[in-house]
Amino acid sequence: MMKAVVKIAPKDGATEIVDKPPPTPGPGDVVIKVKATGICGTDRHIWHWDPSVQFMQTPVTYGHEFCGHVAAFGKDVVDLKEGDYVSAEMHVVCGTCFQCRTGRGHICSRTKIYGLHHDGCFADYVKVPASNVLKLPGRITPRVGGFLDALGNATHTALAADLVGRKIAITGCGPIGAMAGAVCEFAGASELFLIDVSDQALKRSRNWAAMAGRRIPVTVIDTRGEGAAKALALIRERTGDGVDAVLEMSGAEPAINFALEIVRPGGQLCLLGLTSKKDVTIKDYSKNVVFKGVQLQAIIGRKMYGTWYSMLGMLEAGLDVEPIVTAEYDLTDFAQAMATFDRGETWKVVLYPEGKPAKGPTRAA
Amino acid sequence: MMKAVVKIAPKDGATEIVDKPPPTPGPGDVVIKVKATGICGTDRHIWHWDPSVQFMQTPVTYGHEFCGHVAAFGKDVVDLKEGDYVSAEMHVVCGTCFQCRTGRGHICSRTKIYGLHHDGCFADYVKVPASNVLKLPGRITPRVGGFLDALGNATHTALAADLVGRKIAITGCGPIGAMAGAVCEFAGASELFLIDVSDQALKRSRNWAAMAGRRIPVTVIDTRGEGAAKALALIRERTGDGVDAVLEMSGAEPAINFALEIVRPGGQLCLLGLTSKKDVTIKDYSKNVVFKGVQLQAIIGRKMYGTWYSMLGMLEAGLDVEPIVTAEYDLTDFAQAMATFDRGETWKVVLYPEGKPAKGPTRAA
Amino acid sequence: MMKAVVKIAPKDGATEIVDKPPPTPGPGDVVIKVKATGICGTDRHIWHWDPSVQFMQTPVTYGHEFCGHVAAFGKDVVDLKEGDYVSAEMHVVCGTCFQCRTGRGHICSRTKIYGLHHDGCFADYVKVPASNVLKLPGRITPRVGGFLDALGNATHTALAADLVGRKIAITGCGPIGAMAGAVCEFAGASELFLIDVSDQALKRSRNWAAMAGRRIPVTVIDTRGEGAAKALALIRERTGDGVDAVLEMSGAEPAINFALEIVRPGGQLCLLGLTSKKDVTIKDYSKNVVFKGVQLQAIIGRKMYGTWYSMLGMLEAGLDVEPIVTAEYDLTDFAQAMATFDRGETWKVVLYPEGKPAKGPTRAA
Amino acid sequence: MMKAVVKIAPKDGATEIVDKPPPTPGPGDVVIKVKATGICGTDRHIWHWDPSVQFMQTPVTYGHEFCGHVAAFGKDVVDLKEGDYVSAEMHVVCGTCFQCRTGRGHICSRTKIYGLHHDGCFADYVKVPASNVLKLPGRITPRVGGFLDALGNATHTALAADLVGRKIAITGCGPIGAMAGAVCEFAGASELFLIDVSDQALKRSRNWAAMAGRRIPVTVIDTRGEGAAKALALIRERTGDGVDAVLEMSGAEPAINFALEIVRPGGQLCLLGLTSKKDVTIKDYSKNVVFKGVQLQAIIGRKMYGTWYSMLGMLEAGLDVEPIVTAEYDLTDFAQAMATFDRGETWKVVLYPEGKPAKGPTRAA
């Protein structure tokens, strides 16, 4: 028997640590012993049974980002062996539609997400199709291997922009925004502007900006109230006609409009942020969109698997996202972990089925 | 002395046929005898002194698309000689900013438009910088040479999408929409949907769709009232998960939202249309933009001069846009031409300083 | 029992029409009743047991391009039903390597080709993995459906170049070169130069160039002896500083060097042609490659499956490659068909297991 | 009067320090007081009067990379003022041809190079067209500002490859190869292989690889004799199926063929290196080029001015190429500087018209 964190009923809370038999692999499946796994914003929606996740069928095990070691696999699986250190893309796609067959599997309309549609990885063991498993270089610590889906979102968003020698703004500095900042810095950007409207996010961003090892200027900006006008003036002063690209991580209408204000003509917005507000009003459409000649690129998931290879290559070469982990728990302390996360007191939270490491996260929030 | 159509005062109408001396070229300029010149939507704004053009200083000669023959040129001009058959890009850019120096001159923020900021081509002669002049292949008739700025907008928009073997929708079937349709067909699209909400535009589009020589299916769609739901059903039936790209020529909020409905996941919107409405509300932003993984590319002007070379190559190879000219006048009949255009009774109107050709437009509206 | 054309032993000839049981599908397989199938240059190498194919294990059924109807399929197959009109990509790839996982399956180093490594489609029935099957629009005739792998090579090569309004040369005018010409014309090229050194290929190319329906200028050029210098002069005259791209279909050293001569600075060579000569000497490397700033893009197979969708879209929209079929036979007349093909007397040869259609190919060679 | 290093006659040596009047600017020109200027391989060809430069008309002042301060400018010059810290692109292009008008000015066939066709910058003052002048951020030291044309070559070559998280090899580790290595590291590459066949270059490369601040693994490889086989085995072991891209800086036939061996299928070669050998034989063309699906991109000059903006952005953000300067001289010690460079005893040599700085190069060879 194994432990699993299970959403047991379609209502707020309703989550239990359950004992259940570990999964057994089908012919094309891999069963992985989970080493570390991250809490993501979607898990909070599941916890609260928000409208966006009410398509789910309970009971289902939470969790859609993790790393671990291969424990078992089916007869059709090649290129893997017991004990391999791996992670997995938890979006499982059909493989036969136009999108899947033209390198756009990340937008397959038949996508099933493990941890939402099927049992996920907040458990001792998780079962996934071999097609979705990726071997990890040993240099990647479990702490970081535990949230590669989130880092993959950040990587996909950042690499959609032209970064080398460019000035980049990020609107929305939750953990994924911070990861995107790290990717930009690693991949050759020349300057970063981190923008948010929450005291907690701004404080964490300032800590991150001040850390040893930052090689480029990072300016943290609060755009609440009169901050927006000051921010605009500051960015104009530093960039001339605006930033080269904005990574939009918030989904907030004011952030999207601010992004259109601060991007230079011909620049790019990469749109990852989702909004609970149904509609978004673009201000001054003719002036800020059309005449500016901008490009808006919506981002979903991770390119399967181009984003993964780029991300793993960067991590192998030293991309440092450990400071973005600001809380760690035993998996069985899920309720406490979720509560901390729910109060906005932390960036990334990592859970450990075998117990959290003696040494805590590299740097506190 | 020469004739010119001049906006003489900052108010509605206030346009006269004026006798004035022909321009003389500075060291880097070319003076061109105008053979044919097109009326564009912007000219209507000037006629009515709409807010969007009130930055203009009167008096100024109208006109920003034309063809003709080199009449004179300055001492620094190379590669041109008297009598050369030419047209010109009428956006004159600074050449020294980041945009100009990185192949994005079409979004230079110092752009001056001849026919708005400086005297234009509704005259016997027009003066332009040699940098902006392009030689025309003899196969291009003056009728078509007269509106290459507009055809360039259409070409820029259409070629921003991946067209080969693809299904394309166009929202807004004025003359530029129709030109974009012709470019799509020429450049390898497999099917076209032409969408509008005006009886006149729909009728002209149906005529165009039914013309001999159409090599691909063209469906004209009226999205007023219940038409939108039917159109959506029809496009789903014909395309599966939506069109590959939408060329948005209208700037209308309902059209932009309809475009986001009908485009397939991972598809593209090319946004040329301007709106007089300041703001545009995007419906279902998370679902229709982010989760769909779409790309929105704003289009302005013509790539200087990549768009021109692609356009001239297509025209030389037989791209047929003559049917989009549905009215022709002597230049001195400008008032009558503008009135016809203003009532929406015609697609492209071409004016001839030397008198309109004996034979009228190829096909009537 | 069914008929199949089988290479029975590792030596020249050694091919028989064999009676054998039709294949039965595994869980992920599809069995297709073959309607039409094309002879390709590789089949000639198999016939003669040339060094390039001596890795093959006999007996094996020939054939790697075809169309037909679904006759049976395994339990894991979705999206297909009996009677569906289909074709298949005959390169079967591993799906798990870096190439396969980043949209480059066509260069998977574990590729197995049906008709070489496994039984192919010169038979009444052929078995292929469902992953490789594509549904065909009804507008595609079996005559054309019979050689979509070859047309896919041509499409992959042509679409690797920027075509719209561009002047393109093709070196090597066998059937794939001719197909590439048709694709260029369909996808918006403005002028074609077809280059060869064989009387037969030149004659067929001239016939094709002269056919009704050509919408752009096509010049056929013999570069033997003094032809090369004349050709160079002609191309310079027609293009100024050279063609925009060359599709290199021959693999011949003189053709590759001629391509580098005639391409304009900054132009592109798309390299599909293979050579039996081990080494290729590039002349004037500094001048013709580096200083010219050219791009050489090697092409292999078909993008899986971007090339297929583009190709099917073009065929559905009217791309006409029927004239490139210049001989048709009953499948059981394979020996005669191969002999004709081997003597260079024909472009594409199509075989029909159910007997060739009463009406022969659209146009004779 | 000012000092200038002048090639006075068309033969080996024949170089003198000459007193001559400083240049005066035409209407569109800028005169710059030179602060630092680099010796490039082309200067050695001029010194020896090698065949590749015998088109030059003597006398002419050497030098085509430098930085300095604006001393004077013509009446048509905008955006510059006296004292501005600047550099200049020394390839002056026509501005009116197809290449110049489509963002490919770097391959304009009418290019004139200052320091070859016109007087260059080995002097107290140099005159250049304002179109070619770029302002430098203050963070760029004169030591580095003195060789931006060379660093631009390296940047153009490196950024032509996909670098983020990728493993890159560089064949030819002269100063430009080393600069390209620095760019790769800065812009997100995950591993570098530096390949050469000269003891001196290998030694300098090993020093560079061992420097503090290297964030990624750098392996220096000697491919002479049996080294090639060992190198191939090592690269296979480290990369699986080969490096993602090779930056070919040598122009040497064995290096080009080695590059084709070590690049992975679907990988890229960026070809900057020139060869004095007229022809280059590609081994195993079908296997190593076509079946591998590789792309070969020839590189010339710097994109005007996309490469410059990327380069300046990286330098502003901390790209460190100071260690590649391994010798510095007063401009008037040109003969001694050239002799040192000619013997291969140094990477980049920088000259100072006002006398070399008290502190020598950051790190010795």
PDB file of C-alpha atoms in Angstrom, chain B residues 8 19 37 60 104 182 195 274 349:
ATOM      1  CA  ILE B   8      -7.305  73.841 -48.038  1.00  0.00           C
ATOM      2  CA  ASP B  19      -3.103  75.220 -59.858  1.00  0.00           C
ATOM      3  CA  THR B  37      -3.576  57.122 -58.097  1.00  0.00           C
ATOM      4  CA  VAL B  60      -1.708  69.846 -48.209  1.00  0.00           C
ATOM      5  CA  ARG B 104      11.321  47.322 -39.103  1.00  0.00           C
ATOM      6  CA  ALA B 182      -6.492  37.509 -54.007  1.00  0.00           C
ATOM      7  CA  ILE B 195     -16.870  37.731 -43.799  1.00  0.00           C
ATOM      8  CA  LEU B 274      -8.384  50.060 -37.174  1.00  0.00           C
ATOM      9  CA  VAL B 349     -11.455  54.032 -56.901  1.00  0.00           C
TER      10      VAL B 349
END
